[in-house]
PDB file of C-alpha atoms in Angstrom:
ATOM      1  CA  MET A   1       0.000   0.000   0.000  1.00  0.00           C
ATOM      2  CA  SER A   2       2.747   2.437   0.938  1.00  0.00           C
ATOM      3  CA  GLU A   3       4.651   1.469  -2.202  1.00  0.00           C
ATOM      4  CA  ASP A   4       1.608   2.373  -4.335  1.00  0.00           C
ATOM      5  CA  ARG A   5       1.368   5.796  -2.705  1.00  0.00           C
ATOM      6  CA  SER A   6       5.087   6.304  -3.133  1.00  0.00           C
ATOM      7  CA  SER A   7       4.829   5.345  -6.800  1.00  0.00           C
ATOM      8  CA  ASP A   8       1.877   7.721  -7.271  1.00  0.00           C
ATOM      9  CA  ALA A   9       3.785  10.543  -5.574  1.00  0.00           C
ATOM     10  CA  ARG A  10       6.827   9.856  -7.744  1.00  0.00           C
ATOM     11  CA  ASN A  11       4.724   9.886 -10.928  1.00  0.00           C
ATOM     12  CA  THR A  12       2.866  13.034  -9.904  1.00  0.00           C
ATOM     13  CA  GLY A  13       6.131  14.707  -8.914  1.00  0.00           C
ATOM     14  CA  ALA A  14       7.720  13.777 -12.235  1.00  0.00           C
ATOM     15  CA  PHE A  15       4.720  15.217 -14.070  1.00  0.00           C
ATOM     16  CA  LEU A  16       4.856  18.435 -12.035  1.00  0.00           C
ATOM     17  CA  ALA A  17       8.600  18.787 -12.650  1.00  0.00           C
ATOM     18  CA  PHE A  18       7.976  18.362 -16.386  1.00  0.00           C
ATOM     19  CA  LEU A  19       5.089  20.869 -16.211  1.00  0.00           C
ATOM     20  CA  THR A  20       7.365  23.297 -14.373  1.00  0.00           C
ATOM     21  CA  THR A  21       9.826  23.004 -17.244  1.00  0.00           C
ATOM     22  CA  LEU A  22       7.069  23.798 -19.731  1.00  0.00           C
ATOM     23  CA  LEU A  23       5.963  26.785 -17.649  1.00  0.00           C
ATOM     24  CA  VAL A  24       9.502  28.147 -17.346  1.00  0.00           C
ATOM     25  CA  VAL A  25      10.087  28.304 -21.121  1.00  0.00           C
ATOM     26  CA  PRO A  26       7.650  31.198 -21.782  1.00  0.00           C
ATOM     27  CA  GLY A  27       9.082  32.999 -18.752  1.00  0.00           C
ATOM     28  CA  LEU A  28      12.580  32.653 -20.149  1.00  0.00           C
ATOM     29  CA  LEU A  29      11.434  34.037 -23.482  1.00  0.00           C
ATOM     30  CA  ALA A  30       9.563  36.937 -21.867  1.00  0.00           C
ATOM     31  CA  HIS A  31      12.322  37.958 -19.482  1.00  0.00           C
ATOM     32  CA  GLY A  32      14.976  37.452 -22.153  1.00  0.00           C
ATOM     33  CA  SER A  33      13.118  39.750 -24.547  1.00  0.00           C
ATOM     34  CA  TRP A  34      12.735  42.342 -21.774  1.00  0.00           C
ATOM     35  CA  VAL A  35      16.503  42.274 -21.298  1.00  0.00           C
ATOM     36  CA  PHE A  36      17.025  43.099 -24.965  1.00  0.00           C
ATOM     37  CA  ALA A  37      14.280  45.743 -24.920  1.00  0.00           C
ATOM     38  CA  SER A  38      15.841  47.373 -21.855  1.00  0.00           C
ATOM     39  CA  PHE A  39      19.168  47.817 -23.622  1.00  0.00           C
ATOM     40  CA  GLU A  40      17.722  48.832 -26.999  1.00  0.00           C
ATOM     41  CA  GLY A  41      18.370  52.550 -26.454  1.00  0.00           C
ATOM     42  CA  TRP A  42      21.989  51.820 -25.663  1.00  0.00           C
ATOM     43  CA  ALA A  43      22.451  49.875 -28.878  1.00  0.00           C
ATOM     44  CA  HIS A  44      21.140  52.831 -30.918  1.00  0.00           C
ATOM     45  CA  GLY A  45      23.458  55.300 -29.207  1.00  0.00           C
ATOM     46  CA  HIS A  46      20.718  57.034 -27.208  1.00  0.00           C
ATOM     47  CA  GLY A  47      22.098  55.995 -23.843  1.00  0.00           C
ATOM     48  CA  ILE A  48      20.285  53.929 -21.299  1.00  0.00           C
ATOM     49  CA  ARG A  49      17.971  55.085 -18.550  1.00  0.00           C
ATOM     50  CA  PRO A  50      18.678  53.841 -15.006  1.00  0.00           C
ATOM     51  CA  VAL A  51      15.218  52.266 -14.793  1.00  0.00           C
ATOM     52  CA  ALA A  52      15.838  50.364 -18.030  1.00  0.00           C
ATOM     53  CA  LEU A  53      19.250  49.254 -16.754  1.00  0.00           C
ATOM     54  CA  LEU A  54      17.749  47.986 -13.490  1.00  0.00           C
ATOM     55  CA  GLY A  55      14.962  46.209 -15.396  1.00  0.00           C
ATOM     56  CA  GLY A  56      17.393  44.640 -17.856  1.00  0.00           C
ATOM     57  CA  VAL A  57      19.728  43.357 -15.153  1.00  0.00           C
ATOM     58  CA  SER A  58      16.908  42.017 -12.963  1.00  0.00           C
ATOM     59  CA  ASN A  59      15.261  40.252 -15.914  1.00  0.00           C
ATOM     60  CA  ALA A  60      18.612  38.757 -16.934  1.00  0.00           C
ATOM     61  CA  LEU A  61      19.032  37.414 -13.389  1.00  0.00           C
ATOM     62  CA  ILE A  62      15.506  35.998 -13.378  1.00  0.00           C
ATOM     63  CA  ALA A  63      16.080  34.264 -16.721  1.00  0.00           C
ATOM     64  CA  ALA A  64      19.454  32.860 -15.591  1.00  0.00           C
ATOM     65  CA  VAL A  65      18.100  31.529 -12.289  1.00  0.00           C
ATOM     66  CA  LEU A  66      15.035  29.999 -13.966  1.00  0.00           C
ATOM     67  CA  ALA A  67      17.126  28.310 -16.659  1.00  0.00           C
ATOM     68  CA  ALA A  68      19.747  26.943 -14.278  1.00  0.00           C
ATOM     69  CA  GLY A  69      17.117  25.943 -11.715  1.00  0.00           C
ATOM     70  CA  THR A  70      15.121  24.033 -14.300  1.00  0.00           C
ATOM     71  CA  VAL A  71      18.157  22.050 -15.401  1.00  0.00           C
ATOM     72  CA  VAL A  72      19.150  21.280 -11.799  1.00  0.00           C
ATOM     73  CA  LEU A  73      15.534  20.361 -10.940  1.00  0.00           C
ATOM     74  CA  LEU A  74      15.388  17.902 -13.824  1.00  0.00           C
ATOM     75  CA  LEU A  75      18.617  16.393 -12.495  1.00  0.00           C
ATOM     76  CA  ARG A  76      16.579  15.766  -9.312  1.00  0.00           C
ATOM     77  CA  ARG A  77      18.512  18.049  -7.016  1.00  0.00           C
ATOM     78  CA  SER A  78      16.552  19.952  -4.388  1.00  0.00           C
ATOM     79  CA  LEU A  79      18.680  23.050  -5.067  1.00  0.00           C
ATOM     80  CA  GLY A  80      16.973  23.240  -8.472  1.00  0.00           C
ATOM     81  CA  ARG A  81      13.598  23.403  -6.787  1.00  0.00           C
ATOM     82  CA  TRP A  82      14.645  26.420  -4.744  1.00  0.00           C
ATOM     83  CA  MET A  83      16.305  28.082  -7.729  1.00  0.00           C
ATOM     84  CA  VAL A  84      13.081  27.783  -9.721  1.00  0.00           C
ATOM     85  CA  VAL A  85      11.136  29.156  -6.737  1.00  0.00           C
ATOM     86  CA  ALA A  86      13.553  32.111  -6.524  1.00  0.00           C
ATOM     87  CA  GLY A  87      13.273  32.780 -10.269  1.00  0.00           C
ATOM     88  CA  ALA A  88       9.483  32.527 -10.296  1.00  0.00           C
ATOM     89  CA  SER A  89       9.256  34.762  -7.214  1.00  0.00           C
ATOM     90  CA  GLY A  90      11.511  37.271  -8.948  1.00  0.00           C
ATOM     91  CA  ALA A  91       9.220  37.129 -11.973  1.00  0.00           C
ATOM     92  CA  VAL A  92       6.180  37.821  -9.783  1.00  0.00           C
ATOM     93  CA  VAL A  93       7.955  40.825  -8.245  1.00  0.00           C
ATOM     94  CA  ALA A  94       8.989  42.071 -11.714  1.00  0.00           C
ATOM     95  CA  PHE A  95       5.398  41.833 -12.949  1.00  0.00           C
ATOM     96  CA  LEU A  96       4.053  43.634  -9.863  1.00  0.00           C
ATOM     97  CA  VAL A  97       6.614  46.420 -10.311  1.00  0.00           C
ATOM     98  CA  GLU A  98       5.610  46.694 -13.965  1.00  0.00           C
ATOM     99  CA  ILE A  99       1.928  46.913 -12.975  1.00  0.00           C
ATOM    100  CA  ALA A 100       2.755  49.709 -10.511  1.00  0.00           C
ATOM    101  CA  ARG A 101       4.843  51.494 -13.175  1.00  0.00           C
ATOM    102  CA  LEU A 102       1.972  51.175 -15.642  1.00  0.00           C
ATOM    103  CA  LEU A 103      -0.479  52.650 -13.134  1.00  0.00           C
ATOM    104  CA  VAL A 104       1.841  55.586 -12.421  1.00  0.00           C
ATOM    105  CA  ARG A 105       2.314  56.173 -16.143  1.00  0.00           C
ATOM    106  CA  ILE A 106      -1.431  56.126 -16.708  1.00  0.00           C
ATOM    107  CA  ALA A 107      -1.968  58.576 -13.850  1.00  0.00           C
ATOM    108  CA  HIS A 108       0.308  61.060 -15.642  1.00  0.00           C
ATOM    109  CA  LEU A 109      -1.483  60.718 -18.993  1.00  0.00           C
ATOM    110  CA  GLU A 110      -4.150  63.291 -19.637  1.00  0.00           C
ATOM    111  CA  ASP A 111      -5.783  61.947 -22.760  1.00  0.00           C
ATOM    112  CA  GLY A 112      -9.140  60.245 -23.032  1.00  0.00           C
ATOM    113  CA  ASP A 113      -7.747  56.846 -23.959  1.00  0.00           C
ATOM    114  CA  THR A 114      -6.386  55.911 -20.534  1.00  0.00           C
ATOM    115  CA  GLU A 115      -9.201  53.487 -19.740  1.00  0.00           C
ATOM    116  CA  ALA A 116      -8.494  51.278 -22.764  1.00  0.00           C
ATOM    117  CA  PHE A 117      -4.752  51.514 -22.120  1.00  0.00           C
ATOM    118  CA  LEU A 118      -5.245  50.540 -18.488  1.00  0.00           C
ATOM    119  CA  THR A 119      -7.560  47.637 -19.336  1.00  0.00           C
ATOM    120  CA  MET A 120      -5.273  46.138 -21.968  1.00  0.00           C
ATOM    121  CA  GLY A 121      -2.061  46.717 -19.996  1.00  0.00           C
ATOM    122  CA  LEU A 122      -3.388  45.219 -16.787  1.00  0.00           C
ATOM    123  CA  LEU A 123      -4.970  42.320 -18.676  1.00  0.00           C
ATOM    124  CA  PHE A 124      -1.639  41.370 -20.264  1.00  0.00           C
ATOM    125  CA  LEU A 125       0.341  41.856 -17.062  1.00  0.00           C
ATOM    126  CA  CYS A 126      -2.102  39.868 -14.926  1.00  0.00           C
ATOM    127  CA  ALA A 127      -2.090  37.082 -17.521  1.00  0.00           C
ATOM    128  CA  GLY A 128       1.704  37.223 -17.276  1.00  0.00           C
ATOM    129  CA  LEU A 129       1.436  36.589 -13.537  1.00  0.00           C
ATOM    130  CA  LEU A 130      -0.323  33.306 -14.213  1.00  0.00           C
ATOM    131  CA  GLY A 131       2.839  31.545 -15.460  1.00  0.00           C
ATOM    132  CA  PRO A 132       5.052  32.333 -12.457  1.00  0.00           C
ATOM    133  CA  ALA A 133       2.181  31.594 -10.054  1.00  0.00           C
ATOM    134  CA  LEU A 134       1.573  28.155 -11.618  1.00  0.00           C
ATOM    135  CA  THR A 135       5.322  27.515 -11.628  1.00  0.00           C
ATOM    136  CA  LEU A 136       5.425  28.223  -7.888  1.00  0.00           C
ATOM    137  CA  VAL A 137       2.463  25.923  -7.224  1.00  0.00           C
ATOM    138  CA  CYS A 138       3.963  23.041  -9.235  1.00  0.00           C
ATOM    139  CA  THR A 139       7.443  23.458  -7.793  1.00  0.00           C
ATOM    140  CA  LEU A 140       6.359  23.801  -4.173  1.00  0.00           C
ATOM    141  CA  SER A 141       3.888  20.918  -4.232  1.00  0.00           C
ATOM    142  CA  GLY A 142       4.546  18.001  -1.921  1.00  0.00           C
ATOM    143  CA  SER A 143       4.604  15.595  -4.864  1.00  0.00           C
ATOM    144  CA  THR A 144       7.555  17.420  -6.404  1.00  0.00           C
ATOM    145  CA  GLY A 145       9.394  17.229  -3.093  1.00  0.00           C
ATOM    146  CA  GLU A 146       8.639  13.520  -2.821  1.00  0.00           C
ATOM    147  CA  TRP A 147       9.868  12.966  -6.379  1.00  0.00           C
ATOM    148  CA  LEU A 148      13.107  14.754  -5.526  1.00  0.00           C
ATOM    149  CA  ARG A 149      13.568  12.713  -2.329  1.00  0.00           C
ATOM    150  CA  GLN A 150      13.067   9.445  -4.229  1.00  0.00           C
ATOM    151  CA  GLY A 151      16.106  10.175  -6.383  1.00  0.00           C
ATOM    152  CA  PRO A 152      16.704   8.597  -9.770  1.00  0.00           C
ATOM    153  CA  ARG A 153      14.958   5.313 -10.514  1.00  0.00           C
ATOM    154  CA  GLY A 154      17.066   2.413  -9.398  1.00  0.00           C
ATOM    155  CA  SER A 155      19.343   4.492  -7.160  1.00  0.00           C
ATOM    156  CA  SER A 156      18.189   2.751  -3.978  1.00  0.00           C
ATOM    157  CA  ALA A 157      18.422  -0.655  -5.674  1.00  0.00           C
ATOM    158  CA  GLY A 158      21.911   0.177  -6.883  1.00  0.00           C
ATOM    159  CA  ALA A 159      22.936   1.218  -3.375  1.00  0.00           C
ATOM    160  CA  GLU A 160      21.642  -2.089  -1.953  1.00  0.00           C
ATOM    161  CA  HIS A 161      23.487  -4.055  -4.621  1.00  0.00           C
ATOM    162  CA  ARG A 162      26.752  -2.285  -3.784  1.00  0.00           C
ATOM    163  CA  ARG A 163      26.320  -3.027  -0.059  1.00  0.00           C
ATOM    164  CA  THR A 164      26.079  -6.797  -0.599  1.00  0.00           C
TER     165      THR A 164
END
């Protein structure tokens, strides 16, 4: 009975780790493109604003931690789990900062089109929050932790064989 539950947890954890990988890919693409967009003015000789520099560096860090964490997670190391959590948490913070920046920008606009701008901007940013939030749920689930604790298939059998 316990072996069945352990097998179910391992299978669920493997699925969630794979799902986490699928969820991280769009985040990598989004944060990677934001890095390039942040430094676009610099490439054209216009200089770079401090806010764009901060955004570019933070998005580069988020993308690096998510990518490395995903690889380490798929290698079944618990460090990968925490790296993915850190990257997804950073992504949530980046999206919340962008929402606040959008609201401040809208408050300074004085044209009649702010309602449509606000609706579309917040819709896209809130949809963007869905990926990191699902990544956090999948990564922090107990099944993923159980899958990581089980180690690679056959590792416990191999350890017993070496002992005898």
